[in-house]
Structure formats: C-alpha cells, structure tokens
XYZ file of C-alpha atoms in Angstrom:
205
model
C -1.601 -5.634 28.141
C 0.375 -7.169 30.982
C -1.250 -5.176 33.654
C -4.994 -6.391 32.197
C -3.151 -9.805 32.825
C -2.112 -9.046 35.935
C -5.484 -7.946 36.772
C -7.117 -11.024 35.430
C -4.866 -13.432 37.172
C -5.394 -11.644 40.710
C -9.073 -11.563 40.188
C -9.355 -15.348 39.210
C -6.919 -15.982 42.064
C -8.855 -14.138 44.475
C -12.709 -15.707 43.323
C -12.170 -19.024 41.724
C -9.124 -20.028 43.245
C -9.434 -19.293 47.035
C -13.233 -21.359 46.058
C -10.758 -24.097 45.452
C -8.699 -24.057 48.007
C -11.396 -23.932 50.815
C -12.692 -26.777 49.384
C -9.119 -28.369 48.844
C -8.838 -27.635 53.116
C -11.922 -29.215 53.821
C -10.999 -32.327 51.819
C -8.004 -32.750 53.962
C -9.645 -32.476 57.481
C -12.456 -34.497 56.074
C -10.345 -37.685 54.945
C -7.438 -37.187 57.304
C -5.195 -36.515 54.492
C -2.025 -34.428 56.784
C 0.863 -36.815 55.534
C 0.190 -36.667 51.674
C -0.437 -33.269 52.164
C 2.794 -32.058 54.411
C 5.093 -34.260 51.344
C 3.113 -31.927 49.026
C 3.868 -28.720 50.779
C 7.302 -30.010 50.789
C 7.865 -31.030 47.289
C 6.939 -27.561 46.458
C 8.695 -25.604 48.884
C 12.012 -27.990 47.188
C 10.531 -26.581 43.636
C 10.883 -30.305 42.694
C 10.083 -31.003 38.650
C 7.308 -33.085 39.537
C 5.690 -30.676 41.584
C 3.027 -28.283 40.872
C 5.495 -24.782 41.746
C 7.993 -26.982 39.938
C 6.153 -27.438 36.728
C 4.748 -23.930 36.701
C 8.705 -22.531 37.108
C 9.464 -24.365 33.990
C 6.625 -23.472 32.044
C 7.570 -19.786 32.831
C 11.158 -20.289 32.158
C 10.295 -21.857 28.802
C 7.789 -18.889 28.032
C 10.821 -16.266 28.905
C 12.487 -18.378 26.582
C 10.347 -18.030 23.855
C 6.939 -16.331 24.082
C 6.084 -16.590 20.405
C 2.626 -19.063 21.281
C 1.319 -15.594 23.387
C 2.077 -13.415 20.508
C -2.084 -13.991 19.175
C -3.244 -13.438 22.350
C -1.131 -9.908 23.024
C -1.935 -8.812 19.658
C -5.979 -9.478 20.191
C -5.949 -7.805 23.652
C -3.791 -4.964 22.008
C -6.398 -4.937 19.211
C -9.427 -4.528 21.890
C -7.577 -2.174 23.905
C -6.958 -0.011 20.474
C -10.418 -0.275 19.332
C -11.872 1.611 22.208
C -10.215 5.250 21.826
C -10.299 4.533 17.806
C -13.828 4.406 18.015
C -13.964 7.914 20.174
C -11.306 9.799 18.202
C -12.701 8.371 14.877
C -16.031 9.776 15.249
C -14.514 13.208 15.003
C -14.537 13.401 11.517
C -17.326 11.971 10.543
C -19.001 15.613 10.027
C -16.384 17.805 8.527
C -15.988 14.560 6.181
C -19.678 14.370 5.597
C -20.384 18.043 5.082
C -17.347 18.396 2.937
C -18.731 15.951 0.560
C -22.149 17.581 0.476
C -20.573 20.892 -0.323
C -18.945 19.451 -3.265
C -22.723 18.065 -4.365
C -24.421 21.530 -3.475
C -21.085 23.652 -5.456
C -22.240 21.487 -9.052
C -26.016 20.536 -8.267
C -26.572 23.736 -10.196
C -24.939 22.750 -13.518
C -25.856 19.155 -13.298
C -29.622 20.007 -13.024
C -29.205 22.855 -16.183
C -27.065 19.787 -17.869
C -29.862 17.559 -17.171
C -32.952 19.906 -17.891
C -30.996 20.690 -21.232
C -30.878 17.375 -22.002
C -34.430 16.039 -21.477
C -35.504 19.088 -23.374
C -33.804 18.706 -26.326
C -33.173 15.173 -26.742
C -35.699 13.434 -29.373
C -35.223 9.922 -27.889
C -37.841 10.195 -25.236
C -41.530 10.337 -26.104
C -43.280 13.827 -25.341
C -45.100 12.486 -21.662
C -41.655 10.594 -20.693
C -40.365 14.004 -21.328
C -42.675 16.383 -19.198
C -42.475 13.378 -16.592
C -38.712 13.471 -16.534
C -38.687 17.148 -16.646
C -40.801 17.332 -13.496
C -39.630 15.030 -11.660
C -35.567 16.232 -12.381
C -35.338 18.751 -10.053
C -36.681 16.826 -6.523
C -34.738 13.868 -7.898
C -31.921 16.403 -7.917
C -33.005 17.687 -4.585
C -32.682 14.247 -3.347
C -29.376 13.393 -4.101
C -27.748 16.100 -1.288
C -29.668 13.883 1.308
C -28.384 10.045 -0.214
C -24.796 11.780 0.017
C -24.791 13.201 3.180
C -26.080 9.686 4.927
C -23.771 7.681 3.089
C -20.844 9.958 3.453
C -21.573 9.225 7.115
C -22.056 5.624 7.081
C -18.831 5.398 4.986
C -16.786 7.667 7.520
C -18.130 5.991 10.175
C -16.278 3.221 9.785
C -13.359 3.904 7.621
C -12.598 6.380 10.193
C -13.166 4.327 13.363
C -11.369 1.423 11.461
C -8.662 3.505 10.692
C -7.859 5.520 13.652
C -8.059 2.001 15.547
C -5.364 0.715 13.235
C -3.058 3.544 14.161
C -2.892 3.015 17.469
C -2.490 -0.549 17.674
C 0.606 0.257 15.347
C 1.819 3.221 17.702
C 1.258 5.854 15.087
C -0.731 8.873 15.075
C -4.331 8.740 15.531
C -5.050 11.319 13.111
C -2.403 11.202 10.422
C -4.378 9.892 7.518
C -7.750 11.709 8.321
C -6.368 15.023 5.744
C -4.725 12.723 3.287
C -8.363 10.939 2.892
C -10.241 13.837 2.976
C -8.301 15.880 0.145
C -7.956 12.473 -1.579
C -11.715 11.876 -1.797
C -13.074 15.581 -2.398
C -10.390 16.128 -5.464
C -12.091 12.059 -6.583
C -15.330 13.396 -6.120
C -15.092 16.398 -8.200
C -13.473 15.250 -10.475
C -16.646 12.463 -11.057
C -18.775 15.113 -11.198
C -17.163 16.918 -14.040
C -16.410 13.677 -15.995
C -20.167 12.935 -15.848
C -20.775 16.355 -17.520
C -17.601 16.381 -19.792
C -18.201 12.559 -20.952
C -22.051 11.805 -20.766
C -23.591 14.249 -20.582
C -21.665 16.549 -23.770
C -22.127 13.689 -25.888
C -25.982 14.943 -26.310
C-alpha cells in the first residue's frame, strides 16, 4: 500500500506538478515577480508555519500522530490489491466444486427417477393423459437437472470462492483454508436433501 502511494505521488509529481511549476517560472519572469518570490524560497527554506513546507511538515507530523482519517483509504487499496490474486486463486475450485456436486446428482438420479416413475404410476390423483404425459416427460426432465446443477454450482462457486479467497488475504490468512470446509459442508447438505426428498415426500405416496 505505501509503495502504490509512493508510486502515485512520484508520478503526479513528475506530470502534473512539474506542468505547474513551468508555468509557476514563467509567471515570475513574465511579471517580474524575483522579490516575492526569493521571501518565498526563504520562508520555506526557514520551514516557517505560514509557509507552504511549513504547513505540509505539520500536516505530516499530525498524520504520524494519528493516522486514523487514512485508515478507509488503506483498507480500500488493501481491498483492491487483495481482490486481484483472490480472483486467480479462487477460480481454482470452481470445477472440483462443480463436478463434486454433479456427482452427488448423477450417484441418486437413479433412485429419484424409479421414486418418481413409481409415483406417477401408481398415484390415482392425476388423470390417465397427465399421467402418460408426466411419465414421458420424467426422465429428460430428470436428464435435465445434471445440466441446471452443474451451471449453477459454477455460478455459485464462482463467486463465493473468488469472494472468499479475496477475504483471506486482505485478513492475512490462508488463501485456501475454507475451500475443504465448504466443500465437505455442502456435499454432506446436498445429500442429505436428496434423501429427505425421498424419505419425506416422496414415501408419503
């Protein structure tokens, strides 16, 4: 963080500033100006308090002081600095997390779609076409779902991921820590969704 200052301070000092002290020059020569300017020069080189080195040393020696007013803008440069390698390292997981979750929908895509076909074929609520119609249409309904997991496992990881690994290093922890922790956590969730739906819906007819 202080060296991008440092950077951005001898870059505007070396563009805008030398701009504005050409033009500062040609003011003097131009309007004959060598007194006021030599008791300038002067009342800086004395670091006097009403002098432009003079106020600038006090404004640093009150910011030594207490630097709480540049805490915002450390912690939003920190922030932007974070964000970059968050966004590389976070994209790492996005495919073991994806395909992880799609092999939990491919392991009980068999016994849902039995469940399901069981279901439709004994259940006396639907009328006979609603019936065939459901039955034909189960199984690429079924074949669909893989695919709507698999994108929006990725979307999700995406940026939980990115978010997450960002977070980490603007708090100087590890990158990856949590990326295990969410994976295990969300599989075991999943799972355990997937036999809820049969054990609680899906018994119940």
């Amino acid at each position: 963080v202080h060296l991008l200052f440092l950077v951005g301070v001898t870059v505007f000092s070396a563009t805008i500033g030398m701009c504005y002290y050409i033009g500062k020059s040609s003011q003097i020569f131009y309007n004959h100006e060598y007194k006021k300017t030599v008791k300038k020069i002067e009342s800086n080189a004395r670091l006097e308090p009403k002098s432009y080195l003079g106020k600038y040393i006090k404004k640093c020696q009150k910011f030594v002081a207490c630097d709480e007013k540049s805490y915002p803008t450390i912690y939003f440069l920190k922030g932007c600095v974070a964000f970059i390698p968050g966004v590389i390292l976070g994209t790492l997981p996005i495919l073991p997390y994806s395909f992880a979750m799609l092999g939990v929908t491919l392991i009980r895509l068999p016994i849902n779609t039995y469940v399901m076909m069981k279901i439709l074929s004994f259940t006396v609520v639907l009328k006979w076409d609603i019936k065939l119609l459901s039955i034909i249409t189960l199984p690429f309904i079924q074949l669909l779902f893989p695919v709507a997991i698999l994108i929006s496992s990725m979307i999700w990881s995406l940026f939980y991921f990115t978010f997450q690994t960002s977070k980490s290093i603007f708090e100087g922890k590890i990158p990856f820590a949590k990326w295990y922790l969410r994976l295990k956590k969300d599989l075991e969730r999943y799972y355990k969704a997937h036999q809820n739906f049969i054990d609680e819906h899906c018994n119940n007819y």
